[in-house]
Coordinates of C-alpha atoms in Angstrom, one line a residue:
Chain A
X749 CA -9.2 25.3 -45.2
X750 CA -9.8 28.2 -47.6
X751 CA -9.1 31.9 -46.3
X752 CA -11.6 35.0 -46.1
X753 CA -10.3 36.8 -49.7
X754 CA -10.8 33.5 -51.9
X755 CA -12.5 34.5 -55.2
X756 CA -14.2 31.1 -54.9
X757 CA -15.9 31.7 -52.0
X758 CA -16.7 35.9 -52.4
X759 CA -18.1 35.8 -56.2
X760 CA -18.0 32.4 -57.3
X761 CA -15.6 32.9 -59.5
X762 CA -13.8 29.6 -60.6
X763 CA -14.6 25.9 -61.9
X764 CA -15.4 22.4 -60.4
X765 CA -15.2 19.3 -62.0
X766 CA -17.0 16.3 -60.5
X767 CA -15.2 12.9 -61.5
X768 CA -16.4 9.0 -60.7
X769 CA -13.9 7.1 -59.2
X770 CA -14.2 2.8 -58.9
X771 CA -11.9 0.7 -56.6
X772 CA -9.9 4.1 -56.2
X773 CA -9.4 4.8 -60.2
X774 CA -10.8 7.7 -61.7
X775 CA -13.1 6.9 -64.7
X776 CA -12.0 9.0 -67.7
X777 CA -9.9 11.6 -66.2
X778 CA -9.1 13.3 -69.3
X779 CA -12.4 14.8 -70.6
X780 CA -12.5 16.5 -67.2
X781 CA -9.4 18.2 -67.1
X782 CA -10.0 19.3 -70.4
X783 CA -13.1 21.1 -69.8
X784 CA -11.9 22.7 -66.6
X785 CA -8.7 23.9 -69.0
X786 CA -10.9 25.4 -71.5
X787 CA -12.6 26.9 -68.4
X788 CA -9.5 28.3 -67.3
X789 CA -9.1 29.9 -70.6
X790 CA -12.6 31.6 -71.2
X791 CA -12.6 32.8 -67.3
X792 CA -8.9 33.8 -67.7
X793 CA -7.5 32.1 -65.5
X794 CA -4.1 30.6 -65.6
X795 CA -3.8 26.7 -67.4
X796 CA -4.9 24.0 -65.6
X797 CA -2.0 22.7 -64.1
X798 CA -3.4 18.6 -64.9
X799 CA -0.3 16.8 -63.3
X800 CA -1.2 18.6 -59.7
X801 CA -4.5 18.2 -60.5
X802 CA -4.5 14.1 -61.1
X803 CA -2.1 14.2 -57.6
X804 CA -4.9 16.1 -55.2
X805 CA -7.6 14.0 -56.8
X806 CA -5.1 10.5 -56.2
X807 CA -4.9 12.2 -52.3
X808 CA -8.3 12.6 -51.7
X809 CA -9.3 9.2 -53.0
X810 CA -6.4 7.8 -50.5
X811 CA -8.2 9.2 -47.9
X812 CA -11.2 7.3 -48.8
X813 CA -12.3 3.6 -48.7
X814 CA -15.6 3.2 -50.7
X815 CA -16.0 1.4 -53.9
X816 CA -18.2 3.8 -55.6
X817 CA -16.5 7.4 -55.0
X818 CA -17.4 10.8 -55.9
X819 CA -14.2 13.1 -56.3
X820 CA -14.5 16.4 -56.6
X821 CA -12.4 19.2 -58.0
X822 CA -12.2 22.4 -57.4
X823 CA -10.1 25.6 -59.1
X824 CA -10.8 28.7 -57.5
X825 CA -9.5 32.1 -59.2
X826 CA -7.5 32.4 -55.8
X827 CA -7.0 35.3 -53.4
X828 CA -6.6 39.4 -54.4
X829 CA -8.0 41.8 -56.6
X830 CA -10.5 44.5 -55.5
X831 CA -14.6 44.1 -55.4
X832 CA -15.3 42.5 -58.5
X833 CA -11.6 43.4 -60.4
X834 CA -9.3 40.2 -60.6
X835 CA -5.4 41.1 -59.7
X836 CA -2.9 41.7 -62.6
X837 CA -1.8 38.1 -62.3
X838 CA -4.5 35.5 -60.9
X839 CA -3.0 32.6 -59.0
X840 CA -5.4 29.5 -58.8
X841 CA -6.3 27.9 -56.2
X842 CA -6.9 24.3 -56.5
X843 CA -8.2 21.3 -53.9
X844 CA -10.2 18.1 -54.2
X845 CA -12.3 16.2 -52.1
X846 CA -14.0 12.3 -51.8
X847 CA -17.4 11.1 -50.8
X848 CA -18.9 7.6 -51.4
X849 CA -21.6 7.8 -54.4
X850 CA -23.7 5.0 -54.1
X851 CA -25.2 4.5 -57.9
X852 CA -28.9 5.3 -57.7
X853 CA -31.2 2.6 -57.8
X854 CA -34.3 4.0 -59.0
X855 CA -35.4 5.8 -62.0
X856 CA -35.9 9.9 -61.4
X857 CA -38.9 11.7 -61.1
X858 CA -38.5 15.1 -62.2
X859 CA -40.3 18.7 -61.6
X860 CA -39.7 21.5 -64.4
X861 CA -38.1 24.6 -62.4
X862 CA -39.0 27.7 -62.6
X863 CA -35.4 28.8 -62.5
X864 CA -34.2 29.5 -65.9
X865 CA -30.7 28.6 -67.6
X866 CA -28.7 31.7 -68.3
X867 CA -27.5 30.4 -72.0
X868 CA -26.9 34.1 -72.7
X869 CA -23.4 34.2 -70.2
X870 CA -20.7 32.1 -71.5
X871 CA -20.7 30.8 -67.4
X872 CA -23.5 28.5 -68.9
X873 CA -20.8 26.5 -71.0
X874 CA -18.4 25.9 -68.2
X875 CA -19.3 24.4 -64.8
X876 CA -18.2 27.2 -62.3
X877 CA -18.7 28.2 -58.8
X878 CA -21.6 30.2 -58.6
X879 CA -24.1 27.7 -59.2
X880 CA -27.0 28.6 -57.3
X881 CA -29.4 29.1 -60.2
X882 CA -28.8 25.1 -59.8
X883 CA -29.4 24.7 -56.3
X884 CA -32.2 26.7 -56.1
X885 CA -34.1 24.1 -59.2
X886 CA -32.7 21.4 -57.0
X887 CA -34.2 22.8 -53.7
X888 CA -37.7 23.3 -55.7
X889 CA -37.5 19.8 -56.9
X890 CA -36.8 18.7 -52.9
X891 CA -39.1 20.8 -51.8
X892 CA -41.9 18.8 -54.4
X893 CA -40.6 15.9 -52.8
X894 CA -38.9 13.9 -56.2
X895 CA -35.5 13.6 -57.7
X896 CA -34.3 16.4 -60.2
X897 CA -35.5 19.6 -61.6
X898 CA -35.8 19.8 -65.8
X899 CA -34.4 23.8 -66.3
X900 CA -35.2 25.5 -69.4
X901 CA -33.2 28.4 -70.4
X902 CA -34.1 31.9 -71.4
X903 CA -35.7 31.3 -74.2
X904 CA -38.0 28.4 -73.1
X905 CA -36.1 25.8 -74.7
X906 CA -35.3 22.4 -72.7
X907 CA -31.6 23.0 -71.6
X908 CA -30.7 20.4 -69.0
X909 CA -31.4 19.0 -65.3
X910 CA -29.7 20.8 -62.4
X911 CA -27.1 18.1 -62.1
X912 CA -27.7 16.4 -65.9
X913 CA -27.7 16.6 -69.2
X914 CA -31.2 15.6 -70.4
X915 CA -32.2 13.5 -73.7
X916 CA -35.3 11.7 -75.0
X917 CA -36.4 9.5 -77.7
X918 CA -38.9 9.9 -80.5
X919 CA -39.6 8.3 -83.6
X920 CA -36.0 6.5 -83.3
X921 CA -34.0 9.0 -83.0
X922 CA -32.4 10.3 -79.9
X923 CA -33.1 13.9 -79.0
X924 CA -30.6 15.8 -76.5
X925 CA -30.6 20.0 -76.2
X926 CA -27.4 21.3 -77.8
X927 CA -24.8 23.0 -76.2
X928 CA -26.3 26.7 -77.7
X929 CA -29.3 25.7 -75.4
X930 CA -26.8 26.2 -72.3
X931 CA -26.5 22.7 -71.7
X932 CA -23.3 21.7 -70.4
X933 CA -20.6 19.7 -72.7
X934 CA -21.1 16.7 -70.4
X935 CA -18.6 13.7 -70.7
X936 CA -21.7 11.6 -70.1
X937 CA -23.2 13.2 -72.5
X938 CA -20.5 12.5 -75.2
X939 CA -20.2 9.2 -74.3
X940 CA -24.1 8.5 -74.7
X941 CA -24.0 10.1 -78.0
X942 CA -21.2 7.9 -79.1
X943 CA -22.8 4.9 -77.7
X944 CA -25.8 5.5 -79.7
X945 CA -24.7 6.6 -82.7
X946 CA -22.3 2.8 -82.4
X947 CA -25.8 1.5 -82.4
X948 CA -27.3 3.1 -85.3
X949 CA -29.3 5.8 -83.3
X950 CA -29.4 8.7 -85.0
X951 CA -28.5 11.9 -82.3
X952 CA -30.1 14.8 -82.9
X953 CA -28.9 17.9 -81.3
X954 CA -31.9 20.0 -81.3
X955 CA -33.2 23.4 -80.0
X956 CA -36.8 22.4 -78.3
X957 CA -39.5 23.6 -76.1
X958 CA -40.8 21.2 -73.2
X959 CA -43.8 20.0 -75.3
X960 CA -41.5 17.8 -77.5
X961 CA -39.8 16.2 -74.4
X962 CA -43.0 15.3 -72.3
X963 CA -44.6 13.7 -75.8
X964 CA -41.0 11.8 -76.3
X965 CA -41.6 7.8 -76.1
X966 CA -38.8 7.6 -73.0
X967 CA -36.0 9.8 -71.3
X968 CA -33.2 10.0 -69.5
X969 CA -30.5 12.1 -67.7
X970 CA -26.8 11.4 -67.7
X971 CA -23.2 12.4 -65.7
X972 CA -20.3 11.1 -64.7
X973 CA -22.1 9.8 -61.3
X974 CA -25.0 8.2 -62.3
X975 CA -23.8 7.1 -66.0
X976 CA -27.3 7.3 -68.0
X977 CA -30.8 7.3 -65.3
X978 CA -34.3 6.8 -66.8
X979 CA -36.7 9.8 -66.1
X980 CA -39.8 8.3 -64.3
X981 CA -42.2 10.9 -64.6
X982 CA -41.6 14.8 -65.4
X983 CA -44.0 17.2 -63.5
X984 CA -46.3 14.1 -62.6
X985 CA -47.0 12.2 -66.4
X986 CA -45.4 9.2 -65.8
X987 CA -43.1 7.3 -68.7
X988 CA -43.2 3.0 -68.9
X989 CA -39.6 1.6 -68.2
X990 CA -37.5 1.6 -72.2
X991 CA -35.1 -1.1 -73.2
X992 CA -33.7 1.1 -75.3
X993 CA -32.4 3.4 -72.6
X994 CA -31.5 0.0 -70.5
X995 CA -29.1 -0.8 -73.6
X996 CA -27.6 2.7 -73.5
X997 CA -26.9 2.7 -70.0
X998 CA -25.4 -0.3 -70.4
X999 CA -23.6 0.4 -73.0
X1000 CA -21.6 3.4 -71.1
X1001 CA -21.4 0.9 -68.1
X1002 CA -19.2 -1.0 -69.7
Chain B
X294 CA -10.4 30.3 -42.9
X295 CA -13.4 28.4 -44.3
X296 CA -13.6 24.7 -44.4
X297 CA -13.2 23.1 -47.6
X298 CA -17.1 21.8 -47.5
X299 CA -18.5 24.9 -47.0
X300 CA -21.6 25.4 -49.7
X301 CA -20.6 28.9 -50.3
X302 CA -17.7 27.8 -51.7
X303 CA -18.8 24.9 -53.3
X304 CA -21.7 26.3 -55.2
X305 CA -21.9 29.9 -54.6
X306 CA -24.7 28.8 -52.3
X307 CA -25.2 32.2 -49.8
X308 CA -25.6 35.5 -49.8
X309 CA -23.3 39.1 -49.4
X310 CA -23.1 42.8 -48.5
X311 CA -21.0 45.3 -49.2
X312 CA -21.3 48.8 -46.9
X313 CA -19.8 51.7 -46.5
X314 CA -18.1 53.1 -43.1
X315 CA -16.6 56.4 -42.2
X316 CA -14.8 57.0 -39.7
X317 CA -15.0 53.6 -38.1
X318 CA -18.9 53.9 -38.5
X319 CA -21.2 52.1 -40.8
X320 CA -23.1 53.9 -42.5
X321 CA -26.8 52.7 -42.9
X322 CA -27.1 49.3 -42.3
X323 CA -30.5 48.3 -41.6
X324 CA -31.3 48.6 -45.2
X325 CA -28.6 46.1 -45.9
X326 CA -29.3 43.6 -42.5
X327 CA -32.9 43.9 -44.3
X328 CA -32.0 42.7 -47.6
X329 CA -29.5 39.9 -46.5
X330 CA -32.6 39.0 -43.8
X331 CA -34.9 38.7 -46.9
X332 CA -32.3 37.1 -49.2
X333 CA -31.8 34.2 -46.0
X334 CA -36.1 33.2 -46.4
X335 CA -35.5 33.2 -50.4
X336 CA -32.7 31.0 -50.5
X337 CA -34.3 28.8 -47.5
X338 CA -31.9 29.3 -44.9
X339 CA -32.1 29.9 -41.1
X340 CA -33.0 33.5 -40.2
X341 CA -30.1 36.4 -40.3
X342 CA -28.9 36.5 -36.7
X343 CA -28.1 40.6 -36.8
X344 CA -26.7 41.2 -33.9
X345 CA -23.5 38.4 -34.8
X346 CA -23.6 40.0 -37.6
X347 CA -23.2 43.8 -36.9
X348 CA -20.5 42.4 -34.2
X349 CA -19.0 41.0 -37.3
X350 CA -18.6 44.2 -39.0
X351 CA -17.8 46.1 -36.1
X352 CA -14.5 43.4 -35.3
X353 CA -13.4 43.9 -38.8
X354 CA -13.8 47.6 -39.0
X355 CA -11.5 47.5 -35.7
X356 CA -8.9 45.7 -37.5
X357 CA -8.6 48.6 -40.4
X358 CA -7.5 51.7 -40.1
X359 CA -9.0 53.8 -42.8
X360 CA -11.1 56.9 -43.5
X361 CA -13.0 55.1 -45.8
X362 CA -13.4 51.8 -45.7
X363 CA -16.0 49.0 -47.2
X364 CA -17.0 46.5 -45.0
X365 CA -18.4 43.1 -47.0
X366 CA -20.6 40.9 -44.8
X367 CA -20.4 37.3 -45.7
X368 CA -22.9 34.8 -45.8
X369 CA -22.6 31.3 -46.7
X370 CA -25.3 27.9 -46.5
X371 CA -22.5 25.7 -44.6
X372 CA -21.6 22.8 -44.5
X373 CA -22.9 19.7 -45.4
X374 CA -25.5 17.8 -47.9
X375 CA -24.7 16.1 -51.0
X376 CA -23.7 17.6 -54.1
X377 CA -26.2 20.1 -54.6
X378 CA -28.9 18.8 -52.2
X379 CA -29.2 21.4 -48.4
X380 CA -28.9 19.4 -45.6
X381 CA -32.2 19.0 -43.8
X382 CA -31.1 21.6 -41.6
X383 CA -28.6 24.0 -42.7
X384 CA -26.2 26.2 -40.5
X385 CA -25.5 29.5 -42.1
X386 CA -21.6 30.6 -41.5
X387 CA -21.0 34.4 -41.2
X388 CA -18.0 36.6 -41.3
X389 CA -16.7 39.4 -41.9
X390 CA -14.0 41.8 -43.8
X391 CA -13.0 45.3 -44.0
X392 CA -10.6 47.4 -46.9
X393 CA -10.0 50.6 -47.8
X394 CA -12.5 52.3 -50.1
X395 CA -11.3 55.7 -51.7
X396 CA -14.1 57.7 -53.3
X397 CA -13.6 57.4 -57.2
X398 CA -13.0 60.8 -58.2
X399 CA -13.4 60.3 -61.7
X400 CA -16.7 60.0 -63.6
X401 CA -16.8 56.4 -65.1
X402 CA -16.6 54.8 -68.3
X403 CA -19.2 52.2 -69.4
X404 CA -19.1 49.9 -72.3
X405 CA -22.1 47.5 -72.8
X406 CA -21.0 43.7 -71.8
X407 CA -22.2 40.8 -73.9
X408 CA -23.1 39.0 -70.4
X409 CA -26.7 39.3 -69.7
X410 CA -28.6 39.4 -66.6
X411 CA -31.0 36.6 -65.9
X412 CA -33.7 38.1 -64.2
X413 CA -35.2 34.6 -65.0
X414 CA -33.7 33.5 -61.6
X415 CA -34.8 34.5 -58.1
X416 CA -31.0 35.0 -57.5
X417 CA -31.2 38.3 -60.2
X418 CA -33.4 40.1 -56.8
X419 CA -30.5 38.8 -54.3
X420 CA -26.9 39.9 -53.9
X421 CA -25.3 36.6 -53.7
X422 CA -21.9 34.4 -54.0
X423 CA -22.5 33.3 -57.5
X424 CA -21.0 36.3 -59.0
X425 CA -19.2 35.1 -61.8
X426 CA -21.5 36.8 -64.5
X427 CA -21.0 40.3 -62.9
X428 CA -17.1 39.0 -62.7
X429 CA -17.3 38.5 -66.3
X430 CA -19.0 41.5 -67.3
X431 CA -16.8 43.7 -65.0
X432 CA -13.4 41.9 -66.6
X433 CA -14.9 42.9 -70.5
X434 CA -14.9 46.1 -69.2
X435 CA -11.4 46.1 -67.8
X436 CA -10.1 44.4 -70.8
X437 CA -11.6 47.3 -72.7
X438 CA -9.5 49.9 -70.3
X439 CA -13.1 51.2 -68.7
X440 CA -14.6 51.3 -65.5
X441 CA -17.6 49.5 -65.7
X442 CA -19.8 47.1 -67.8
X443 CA -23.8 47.8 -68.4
X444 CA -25.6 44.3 -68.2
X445 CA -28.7 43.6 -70.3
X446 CA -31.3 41.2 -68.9
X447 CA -32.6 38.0 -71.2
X448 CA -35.0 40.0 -73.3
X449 CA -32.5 42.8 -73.8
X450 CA -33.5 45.3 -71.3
X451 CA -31.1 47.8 -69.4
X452 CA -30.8 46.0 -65.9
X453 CA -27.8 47.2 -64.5
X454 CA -24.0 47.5 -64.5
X455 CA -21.7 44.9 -63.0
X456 CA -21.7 46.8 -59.3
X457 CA -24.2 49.1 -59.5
X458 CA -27.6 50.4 -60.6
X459 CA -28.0 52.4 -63.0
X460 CA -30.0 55.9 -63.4
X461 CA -30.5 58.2 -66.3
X462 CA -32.3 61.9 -66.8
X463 CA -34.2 62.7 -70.3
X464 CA -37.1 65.4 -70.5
X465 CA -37.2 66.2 -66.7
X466 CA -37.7 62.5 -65.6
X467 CA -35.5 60.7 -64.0
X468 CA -35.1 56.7 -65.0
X469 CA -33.7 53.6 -63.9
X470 CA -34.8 49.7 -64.5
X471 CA -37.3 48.1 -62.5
X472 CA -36.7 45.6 -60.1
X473 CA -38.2 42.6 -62.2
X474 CA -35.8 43.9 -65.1
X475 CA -33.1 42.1 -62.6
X476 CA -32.2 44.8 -60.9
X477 CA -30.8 44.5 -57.8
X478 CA -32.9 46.7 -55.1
X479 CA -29.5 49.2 -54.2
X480 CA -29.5 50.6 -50.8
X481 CA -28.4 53.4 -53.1
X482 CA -30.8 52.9 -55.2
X483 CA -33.5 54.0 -52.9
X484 CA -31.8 56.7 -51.3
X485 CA -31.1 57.9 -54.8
X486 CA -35.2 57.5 -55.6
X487 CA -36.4 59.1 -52.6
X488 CA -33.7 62.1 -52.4
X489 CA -35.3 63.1 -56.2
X490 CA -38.8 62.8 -54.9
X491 CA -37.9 65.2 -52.8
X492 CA -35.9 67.4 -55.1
X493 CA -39.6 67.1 -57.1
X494 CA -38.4 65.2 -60.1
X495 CA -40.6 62.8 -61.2
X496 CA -38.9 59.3 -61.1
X497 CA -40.0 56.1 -63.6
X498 CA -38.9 52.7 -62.9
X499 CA -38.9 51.5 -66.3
X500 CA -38.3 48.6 -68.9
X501 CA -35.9 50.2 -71.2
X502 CA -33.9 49.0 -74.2
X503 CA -30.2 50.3 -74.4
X504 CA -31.3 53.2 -76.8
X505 CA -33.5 54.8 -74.6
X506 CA -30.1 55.1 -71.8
X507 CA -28.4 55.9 -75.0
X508 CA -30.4 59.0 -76.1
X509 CA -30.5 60.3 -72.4
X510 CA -29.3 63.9 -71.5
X511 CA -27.1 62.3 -68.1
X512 CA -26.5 58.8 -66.7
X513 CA -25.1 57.8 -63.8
X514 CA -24.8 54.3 -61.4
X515 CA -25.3 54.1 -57.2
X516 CA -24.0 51.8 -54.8
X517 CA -23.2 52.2 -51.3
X518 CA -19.6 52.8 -51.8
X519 CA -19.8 55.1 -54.5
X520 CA -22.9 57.3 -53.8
X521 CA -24.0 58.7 -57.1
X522 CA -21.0 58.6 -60.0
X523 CA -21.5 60.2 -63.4
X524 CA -21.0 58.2 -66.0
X525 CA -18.9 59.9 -68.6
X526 CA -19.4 57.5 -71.3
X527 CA -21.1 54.5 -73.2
X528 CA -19.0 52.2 -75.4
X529 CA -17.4 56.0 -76.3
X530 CA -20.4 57.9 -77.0
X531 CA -19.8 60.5 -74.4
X532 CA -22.0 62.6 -71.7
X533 CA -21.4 66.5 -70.4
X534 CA -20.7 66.9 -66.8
X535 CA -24.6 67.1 -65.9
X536 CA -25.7 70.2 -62.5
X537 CA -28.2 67.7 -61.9
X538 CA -26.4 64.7 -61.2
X539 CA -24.4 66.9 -59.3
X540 CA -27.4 68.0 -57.2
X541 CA -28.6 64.4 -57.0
X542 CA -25.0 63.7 -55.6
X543 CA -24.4 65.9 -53.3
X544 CA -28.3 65.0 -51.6
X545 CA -27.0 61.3 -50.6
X546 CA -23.9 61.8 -49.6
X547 CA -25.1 64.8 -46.6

């Protein structure tokens, strides 16, 4: 239980993390905490403390008995301060919790949101609290009855899914929004890039409108959770299955 | 205390308002019961049960004693669904909390905040828990020993400052952002509007760059707490005490 004056819960203001866990062992812990440290640091928070961290996530996993597990972390800026003023000294909050994540078995259909990306407030680099610009992309993506919503940002560039980074291919190369775009610096996201770039792909980090993604020969959306998923259709044009996205979400399977 | 599930927490998924009461008494809130009530349909949640929640208030305001105090209402989605996804019928969870709210007696001190506004979101019209831009903007301002941030919106328009709207005067006309510039609709706001109407100043709701609020001969921000406050300043550019904001002042808090 949280009490009544928790930052987290008045303003949003704090920083989750949300970690796959398999047989009870996190996947890649360490690209996790360090984003939520850098987070720390550009909210001005107190550093991460990773050791208590790693222990609350081990705890919530123990109470847990799924093989596929979702474990999520969350860093609130803790109690005090006045209205929107932090106190002098900020003491985080931190807990974590477990839920069964079943990997998806389907590719995703996608709707592009009307809700925008806010790339111009440095919240859009970190993945914080008050992310309801998300849900309400998700909810419009329920409500049109598929699986995720594509969310451009200010600008009308292609910035990322509400729970996903987003990249396509064209030509051979592999096309993903850069971080400038207000995508967020998704592990998945690194690890894809990696993977391709091991393969020969050459990873372009581009700034691009939604044109260049609905002409793209295949796409896909990637996080910790559901690794790299092919993008069915976007806003009802449907793609044809890609064995090159099959080999990348393979490859980051592995 | 608030259960670790809850979606307000989680996600900044809800809604809030903050109202003034004197003397044990709030002070206006339909206007504020009408805005959370409209904010509910937005964000697809159940409709605002009033009556809990002016008990809310009222329990809360029993528990203080203060002259002054500022009562925030609390609104979060609940619990339950799956990472972002609502559950298919969500329960809204209310309370309540009351502190001590001195009248600033000082005019305030803006600078302009690098965090923008994105009134590319339906959550830019609603006063809700993902607050962690306005936290932002508000701590630039702190860390710049001044009271208060002005936020832009994405195309560079005044919108508003971290807490409050914003007004200005220039040639006889008063001025302050339109709604669709991301302004929040202020209970103050519109008390501000109508007492000039009827003080027979002509008022503008306008799309403004910074220059225009720059140029002006007075400025000044609203909210329910504060009433009308002068601004004394603009990242140092400074403003004479102004008769009129004075007037305008002295007309909403009667």
């Amino acid at each position: 239980m949280i009490p009544l004056d928790d930052r987290g819960l008045l303003l949003g203001d704090g920083l989750f993390e949300t970690l796959l866990a398999v047989d009870g062992v996190l996947a890649a812990p360490g690209p996790h905490l360090d984003r939520m440290g850098a987070g720390c640091a550009t909210l001005g928070l107190p550093p991460l403390d990773r050791d208590e961290a790693v222990r609350l996530m081990g705890e919530a996993l123990g109470r847990l008995d799924a093989p596929r597990a979702a474990v999520r972390l969350t860093l609130t800026a803790g109690s005090g301060g006045r209205g929107l003023d932090r106190p002098d000294a900020p003491q985080a909050r931190m807990f974590a919790t477990a839920a069964p994540a079943p990997r998806p078995r389907e590719p995703a259909d996608l709707i592009s949101s009307t809700v925008r990306r806010n790339d111009l407030s440095p919240a859009s680099r970190l993945k914080t609290l008050s992310y309801l610009d998300n849900v309400l992309a998700r909810a419009e993506a329920q409500g049109s009855g598929v699986d995720e919503a594509l969310m451009l940002n200010t600008r009308g560039d292609v910035a990322c899914a509400a729970a996903a980074n987003v990249f396509w291919l064209w030509g051979g190369r592999l096309y993903t929004p850069s971080l400038a775009c207000g995508a967020l610096a998704g592990t998945m996201r690194a690890r894809v890039i990696e993977a391709a770039k091991a393969m020969g792909i050459e990873v372009v980090e581009t700034r691009s409108g939604v044109a260049e993604l609905a002409r793209a020969e295949a796409a896909f959306l990637t996080n910790s959770l559901i690794g790299v998923r092919a993008v069915r259709s976007l806003d009802g044009f449907a793609w044809e299955p890609s064995p090159l996205v099959e080999r990348l979400a393979a490859a980051v399977r592995g």
